[in-house]
Every structure is written in C-alpha cells, then in structure tokens.
mmCIF file of C-alpha atoms in Angstrom:
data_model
loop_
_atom_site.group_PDB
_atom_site.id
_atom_site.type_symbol
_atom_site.label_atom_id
_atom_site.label_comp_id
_atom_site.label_asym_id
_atom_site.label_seq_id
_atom_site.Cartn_x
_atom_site.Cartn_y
_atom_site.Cartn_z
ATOM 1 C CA UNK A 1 -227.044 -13.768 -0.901
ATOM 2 C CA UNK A 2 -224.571 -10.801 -1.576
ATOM 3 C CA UNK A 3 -223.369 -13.002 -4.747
ATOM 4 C CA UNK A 4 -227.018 -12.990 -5.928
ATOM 5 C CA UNK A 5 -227.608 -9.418 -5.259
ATOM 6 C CA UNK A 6 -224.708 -8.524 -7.453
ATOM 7 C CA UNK A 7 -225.691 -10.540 -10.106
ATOM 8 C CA UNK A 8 -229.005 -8.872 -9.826
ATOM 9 C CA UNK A 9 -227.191 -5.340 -10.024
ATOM 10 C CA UNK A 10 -225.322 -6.518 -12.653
ATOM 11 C CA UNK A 11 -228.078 -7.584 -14.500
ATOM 12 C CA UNK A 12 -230.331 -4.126 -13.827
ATOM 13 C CA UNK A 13 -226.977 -2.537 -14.769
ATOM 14 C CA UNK A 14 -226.569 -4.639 -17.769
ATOM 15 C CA UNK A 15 -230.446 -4.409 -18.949
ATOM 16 C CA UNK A 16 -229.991 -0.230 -18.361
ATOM 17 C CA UNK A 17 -226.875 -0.419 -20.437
ATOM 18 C CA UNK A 18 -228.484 -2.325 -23.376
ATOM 19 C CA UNK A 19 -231.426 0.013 -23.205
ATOM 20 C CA UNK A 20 -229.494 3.051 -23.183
ATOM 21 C CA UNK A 21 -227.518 1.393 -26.042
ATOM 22 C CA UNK A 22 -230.913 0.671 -27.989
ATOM 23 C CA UNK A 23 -231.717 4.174 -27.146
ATOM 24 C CA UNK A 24 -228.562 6.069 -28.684
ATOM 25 C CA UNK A 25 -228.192 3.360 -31.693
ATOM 26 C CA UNK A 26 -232.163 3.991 -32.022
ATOM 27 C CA UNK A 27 -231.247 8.224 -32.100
ATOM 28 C CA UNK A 28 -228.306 7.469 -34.239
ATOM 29 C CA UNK A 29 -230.395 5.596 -37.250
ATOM 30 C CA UNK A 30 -232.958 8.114 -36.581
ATOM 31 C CA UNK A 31 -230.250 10.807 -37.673
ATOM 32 C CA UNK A 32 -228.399 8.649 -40.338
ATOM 33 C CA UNK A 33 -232.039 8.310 -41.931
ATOM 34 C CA UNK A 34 -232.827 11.821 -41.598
ATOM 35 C CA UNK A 35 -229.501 12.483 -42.959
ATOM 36 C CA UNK A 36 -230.171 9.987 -46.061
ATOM 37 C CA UNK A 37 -233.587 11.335 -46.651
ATOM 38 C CA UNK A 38 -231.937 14.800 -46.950
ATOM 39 C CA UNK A 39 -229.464 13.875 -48.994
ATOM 40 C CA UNK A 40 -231.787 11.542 -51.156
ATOM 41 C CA UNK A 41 -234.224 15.350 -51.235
ATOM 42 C CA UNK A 42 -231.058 17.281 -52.749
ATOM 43 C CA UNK A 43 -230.227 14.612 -55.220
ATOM 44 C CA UNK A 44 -233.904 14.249 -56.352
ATOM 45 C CA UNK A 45 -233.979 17.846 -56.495
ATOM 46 C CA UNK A 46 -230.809 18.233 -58.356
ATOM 47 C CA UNK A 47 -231.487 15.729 -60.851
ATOM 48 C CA UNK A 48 -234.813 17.140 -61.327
ATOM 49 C CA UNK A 49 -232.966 21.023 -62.070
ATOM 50 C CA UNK A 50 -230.966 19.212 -64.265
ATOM 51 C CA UNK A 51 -233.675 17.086 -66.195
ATOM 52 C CA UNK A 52 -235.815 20.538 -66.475
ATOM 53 C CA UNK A 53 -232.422 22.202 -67.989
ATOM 54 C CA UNK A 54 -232.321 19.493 -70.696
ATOM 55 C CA UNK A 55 -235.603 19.199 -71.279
ATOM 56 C CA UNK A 56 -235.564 23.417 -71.788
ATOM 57 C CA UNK A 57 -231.853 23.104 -74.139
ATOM 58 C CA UNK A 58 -234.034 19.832 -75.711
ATOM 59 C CA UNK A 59 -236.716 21.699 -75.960
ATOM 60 C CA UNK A 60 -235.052 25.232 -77.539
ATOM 61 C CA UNK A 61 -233.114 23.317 -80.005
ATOM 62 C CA UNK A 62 -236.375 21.725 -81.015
ATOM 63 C CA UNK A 63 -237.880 24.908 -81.331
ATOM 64 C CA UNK A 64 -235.549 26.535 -83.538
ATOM 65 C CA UNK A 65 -234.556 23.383 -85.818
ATOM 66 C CA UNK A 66 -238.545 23.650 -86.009
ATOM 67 C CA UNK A 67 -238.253 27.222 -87.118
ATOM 68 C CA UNK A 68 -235.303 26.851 -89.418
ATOM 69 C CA UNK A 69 -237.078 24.373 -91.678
ATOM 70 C CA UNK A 70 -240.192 26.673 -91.834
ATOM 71 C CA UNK A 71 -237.748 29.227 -92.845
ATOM 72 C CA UNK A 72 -236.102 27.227 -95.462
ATOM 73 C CA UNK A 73 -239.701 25.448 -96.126
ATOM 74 C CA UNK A 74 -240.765 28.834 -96.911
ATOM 75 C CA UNK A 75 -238.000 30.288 -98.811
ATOM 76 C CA UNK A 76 -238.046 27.279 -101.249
ATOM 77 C CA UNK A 77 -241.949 28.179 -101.715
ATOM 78 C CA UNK A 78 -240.694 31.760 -102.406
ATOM 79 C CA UNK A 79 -238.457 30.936 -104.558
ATOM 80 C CA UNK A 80 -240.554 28.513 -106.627
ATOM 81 C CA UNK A 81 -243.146 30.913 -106.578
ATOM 82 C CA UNK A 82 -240.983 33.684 -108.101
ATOM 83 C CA UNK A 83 -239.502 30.702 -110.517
ATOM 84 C CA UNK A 84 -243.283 30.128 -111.947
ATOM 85 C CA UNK A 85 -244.081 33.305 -112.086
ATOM 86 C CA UNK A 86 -240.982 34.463 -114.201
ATOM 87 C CA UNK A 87 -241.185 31.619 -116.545
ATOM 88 C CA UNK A 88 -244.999 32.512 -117.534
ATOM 89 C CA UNK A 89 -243.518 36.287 -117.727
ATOM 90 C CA UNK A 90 -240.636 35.026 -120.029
ATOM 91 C CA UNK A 91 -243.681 33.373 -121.907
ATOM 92 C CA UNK A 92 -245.822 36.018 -122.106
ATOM 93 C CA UNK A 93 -242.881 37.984 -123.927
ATOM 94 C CA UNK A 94 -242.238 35.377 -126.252
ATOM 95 C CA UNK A 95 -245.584 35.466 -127.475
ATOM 96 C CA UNK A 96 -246.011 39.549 -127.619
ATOM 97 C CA UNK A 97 -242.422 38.946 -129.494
ATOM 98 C CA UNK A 98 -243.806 36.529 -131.802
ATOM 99 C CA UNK A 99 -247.068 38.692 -132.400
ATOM 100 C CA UNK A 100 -244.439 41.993 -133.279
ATOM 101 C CA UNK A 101 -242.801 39.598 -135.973
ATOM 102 C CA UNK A 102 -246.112 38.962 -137.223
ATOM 103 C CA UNK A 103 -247.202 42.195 -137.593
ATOM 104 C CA UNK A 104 -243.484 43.096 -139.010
ATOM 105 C CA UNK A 105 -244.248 40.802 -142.110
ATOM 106 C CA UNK A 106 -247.747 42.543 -142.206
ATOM 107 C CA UNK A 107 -245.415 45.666 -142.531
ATOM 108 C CA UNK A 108 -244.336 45.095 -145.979
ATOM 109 C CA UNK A 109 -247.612 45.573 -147.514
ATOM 110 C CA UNK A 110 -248.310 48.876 -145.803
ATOM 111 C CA UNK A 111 -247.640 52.301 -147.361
ATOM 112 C CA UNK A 112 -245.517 53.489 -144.297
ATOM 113 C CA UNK A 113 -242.778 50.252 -145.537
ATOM 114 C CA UNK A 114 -241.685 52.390 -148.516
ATOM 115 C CA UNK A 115 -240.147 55.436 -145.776
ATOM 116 C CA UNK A 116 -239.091 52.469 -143.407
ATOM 117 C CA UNK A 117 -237.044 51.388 -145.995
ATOM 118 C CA UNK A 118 -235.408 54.810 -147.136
ATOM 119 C CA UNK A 119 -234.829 55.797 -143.605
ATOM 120 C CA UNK A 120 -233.124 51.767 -142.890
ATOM 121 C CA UNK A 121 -230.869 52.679 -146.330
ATOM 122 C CA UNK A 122 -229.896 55.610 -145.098
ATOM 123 C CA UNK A 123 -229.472 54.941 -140.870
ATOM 124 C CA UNK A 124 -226.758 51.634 -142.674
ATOM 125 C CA UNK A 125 -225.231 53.765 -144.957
ATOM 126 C CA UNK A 126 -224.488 56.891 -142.539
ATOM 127 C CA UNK A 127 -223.025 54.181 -140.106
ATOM 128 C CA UNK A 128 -221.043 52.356 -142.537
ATOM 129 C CA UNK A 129 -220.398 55.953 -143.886
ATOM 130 C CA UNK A 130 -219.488 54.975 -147.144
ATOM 131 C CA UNK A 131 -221.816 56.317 -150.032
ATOM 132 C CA UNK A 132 -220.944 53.624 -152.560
ATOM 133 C CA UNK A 133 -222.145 51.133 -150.079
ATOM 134 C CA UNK A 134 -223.814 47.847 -151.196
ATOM 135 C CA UNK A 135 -227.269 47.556 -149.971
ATOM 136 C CA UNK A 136 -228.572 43.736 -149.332
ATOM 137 C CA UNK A 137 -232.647 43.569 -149.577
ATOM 138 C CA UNK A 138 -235.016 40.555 -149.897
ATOM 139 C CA UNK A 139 -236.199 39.678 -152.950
ATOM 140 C CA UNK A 140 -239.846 40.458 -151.977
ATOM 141 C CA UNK A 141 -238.957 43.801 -151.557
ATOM 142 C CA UNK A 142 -237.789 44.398 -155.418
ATOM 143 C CA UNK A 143 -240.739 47.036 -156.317
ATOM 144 C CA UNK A 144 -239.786 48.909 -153.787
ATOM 145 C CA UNK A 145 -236.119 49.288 -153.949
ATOM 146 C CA UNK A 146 -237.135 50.486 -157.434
ATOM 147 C CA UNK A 147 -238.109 53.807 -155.684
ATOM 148 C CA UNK A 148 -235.028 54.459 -154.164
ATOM 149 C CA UNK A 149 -233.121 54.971 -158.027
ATOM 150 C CA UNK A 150 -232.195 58.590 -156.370
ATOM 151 C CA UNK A 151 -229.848 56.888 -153.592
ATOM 152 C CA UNK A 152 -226.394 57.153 -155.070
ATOM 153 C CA UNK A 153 -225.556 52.918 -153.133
ATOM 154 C CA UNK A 154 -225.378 49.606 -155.374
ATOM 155 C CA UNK A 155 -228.491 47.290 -154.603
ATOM 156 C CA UNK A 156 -228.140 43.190 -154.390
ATOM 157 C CA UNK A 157 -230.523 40.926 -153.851
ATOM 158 C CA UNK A 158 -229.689 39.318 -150.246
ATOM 159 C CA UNK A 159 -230.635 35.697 -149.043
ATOM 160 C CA UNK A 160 -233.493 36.446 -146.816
ATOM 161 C CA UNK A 161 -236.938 37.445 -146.399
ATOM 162 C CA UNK A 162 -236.932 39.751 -143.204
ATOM 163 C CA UNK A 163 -238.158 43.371 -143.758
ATOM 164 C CA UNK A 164 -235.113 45.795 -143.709
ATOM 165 C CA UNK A 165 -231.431 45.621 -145.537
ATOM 166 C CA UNK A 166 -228.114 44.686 -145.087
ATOM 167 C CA UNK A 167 -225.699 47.316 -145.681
ATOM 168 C CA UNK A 168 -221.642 46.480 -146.551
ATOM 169 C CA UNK A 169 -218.972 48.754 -147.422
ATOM 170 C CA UNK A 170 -217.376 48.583 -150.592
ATOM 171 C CA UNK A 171 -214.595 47.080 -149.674
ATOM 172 C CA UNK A 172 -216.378 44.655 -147.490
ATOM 173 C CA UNK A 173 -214.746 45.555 -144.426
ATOM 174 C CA UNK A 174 -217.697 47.104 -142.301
ATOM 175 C CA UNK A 175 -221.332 45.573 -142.565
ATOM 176 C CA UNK A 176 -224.724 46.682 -140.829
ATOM 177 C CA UNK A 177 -227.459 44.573 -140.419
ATOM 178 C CA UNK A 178 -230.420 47.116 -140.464
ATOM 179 C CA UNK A 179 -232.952 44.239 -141.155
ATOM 180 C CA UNK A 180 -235.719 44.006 -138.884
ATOM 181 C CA UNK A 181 -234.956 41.009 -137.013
ATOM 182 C CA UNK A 182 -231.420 41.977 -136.117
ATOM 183 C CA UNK A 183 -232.785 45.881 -134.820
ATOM 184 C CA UNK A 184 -234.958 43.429 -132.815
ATOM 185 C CA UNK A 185 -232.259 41.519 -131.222
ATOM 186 C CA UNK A 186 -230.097 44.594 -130.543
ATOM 187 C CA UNK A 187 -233.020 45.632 -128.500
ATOM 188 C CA UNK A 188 -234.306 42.399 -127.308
ATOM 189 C CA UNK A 189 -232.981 43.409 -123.686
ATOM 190 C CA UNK A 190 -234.118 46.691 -123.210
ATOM 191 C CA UNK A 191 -238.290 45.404 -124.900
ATOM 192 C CA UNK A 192 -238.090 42.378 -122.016
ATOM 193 C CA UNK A 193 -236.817 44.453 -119.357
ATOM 194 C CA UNK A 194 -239.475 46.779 -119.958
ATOM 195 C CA UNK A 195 -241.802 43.893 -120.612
ATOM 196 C CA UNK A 196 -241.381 42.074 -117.508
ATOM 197 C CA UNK A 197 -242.043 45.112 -115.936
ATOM 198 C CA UNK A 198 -244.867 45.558 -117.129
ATOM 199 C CA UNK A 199 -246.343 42.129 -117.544
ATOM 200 C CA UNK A 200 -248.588 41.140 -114.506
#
C-alpha cells in the first residue's frame, strides 16, 4: 500500500512536472515566435526601405537620362533648325548676288557706265600710283575707252568681259583689279553679313 501510494505521488509529481514543462516550453516558443515575428517585421521593413531607396535612385536616374535625351533631342532640333534656316539664307544671297551681276551687265549700256569707268581708271591708277599705268578693259567696252583720250595711261584690250579694268604698273610689278566682279568679291563678306542680317 505505501509502495502504491508512492508510485501514485510519483506519478501526480511526474504528470505536474511534464505539465509545468509543457507550460514553460509552451511560454518559451511563444517568445521565440514572438521574437521571430519581430525580427521577420524589421527585415520586411528593412528590405522594404531599401527596395523604396532603389526604386527612388532607379527612378531619379530614369528621370534625368529621360531629361538628358530631351535636352540633346532638342538641341539637335535647334541646331537643324538653325542649319535649314541658314542654308535658305545663304540661298537667298546667292540669288540677290546673281540678280546684282545681272543688273551689272545691264550697267554697260547705261549713261552713268561712261563716269563708272573714269572714276574705276582713276581709283587703279591712284593705287597703283603710277601715271603711265597700263589699263586692261574688255573689248565691249572699246567706244567708251575712246572718251577717256585725256587720261595720260596706255589702254590694252584685256581677256574678259566684266564691266570695270585692270590696272598694272609699268613695270608690271603692282596690278589692281578694279573690274566689277573682283570689287564684288573684296566685298562679298561685308554684302552677306549685312544680307543675312537682313534676310528673314
């Protein structure tokens, strides 16, 4: 009887110690879990911070690879733009060019050709500054160089039609191209500068 009521005592003892066990290994996952979940909460959180930073430097670098091809996008439309636009300006001054060449050869004929001439004679032979000079004139200006039998220069028939004269020192040293084409060319610059200003 005693030897029964121990092992009863033992076994109450043994069933409290395996509940109390239960209990505290029952408290214990509780904790570990709670612990886990926190710790599971800070990663997620983390890795969500970290994910919205990327996504923001993703993002920003987007954004202003976006806005440096508009820029360039836009400064190759400029530029084209201004490239058109220049080229029909360099056109239209070739063709008002053209036109004053036109009306240069329409020059010959007028009575105002006659002082044009004089005053080209003169302008060559002032900067040559001899006054035995040879003058150079086109053959389709013979009647007129007839007029000039006052100028004190010797007169040759040159190898070109433009309005105007070549004039050459005697000893052929110094030579200045007074015709009408090369005055043009000598200011070519200046008439486009103030051309392309102007065109438009």
């Amino acid at each position: 009887m005693r030897k029964e009521k121990i092992l009863k005592m033992s076994g109450e003892r043994a069933e409290e110690i395996c509940s109390r066990i239960r209990e505290e290994s029952s408290e214990e996952a509780e904790l570990l879990l709670g612990k886990a979940n926190k710790e599971r909460e800070r990663i997620l959180s983390e890795a969500s911070k970290e994910a919205d930073a990327r996504a923001g430097t993703i993002l920003s670098a987007a954004e202003k690879e976006a806005a440096d091809k508009r820029e360039r996008a836009f400064s190759t439309v400029t530029m084209e733009k201004r490239r058109v636009d220049l080229e029909a300006r360099s056109l239209f001054i070739e063709d008002v060019i053209a036109a004053v060449k036109r009306e240069a050869e329409k020059f010959r004929g007028s009575p105002d050709y006659v002082k044009f001439l004089r005053e080209a004679i003169l302008e060559g032979v002032g900067i040559i500054d001899d006054k035995k000079a040879q003058v150079f004139y086109s053959h389709l200006d013979e009647g007129v160089i007839a007029q000039f039998n006052d100028l004190d220069v010797e007169f040759k028939i040159g190898d070109f039609n433009d309005i105007g004269v070549i004039v050459q020192s005697q000893d052929d040293r110094l030579l200045f191209d007074n015709r009408f084409s090369a005055r043009l060319k000598r200011a070519y610059d200046e008439i486009y500068m103030k051309l392309l200003k102007e065109a438009f």
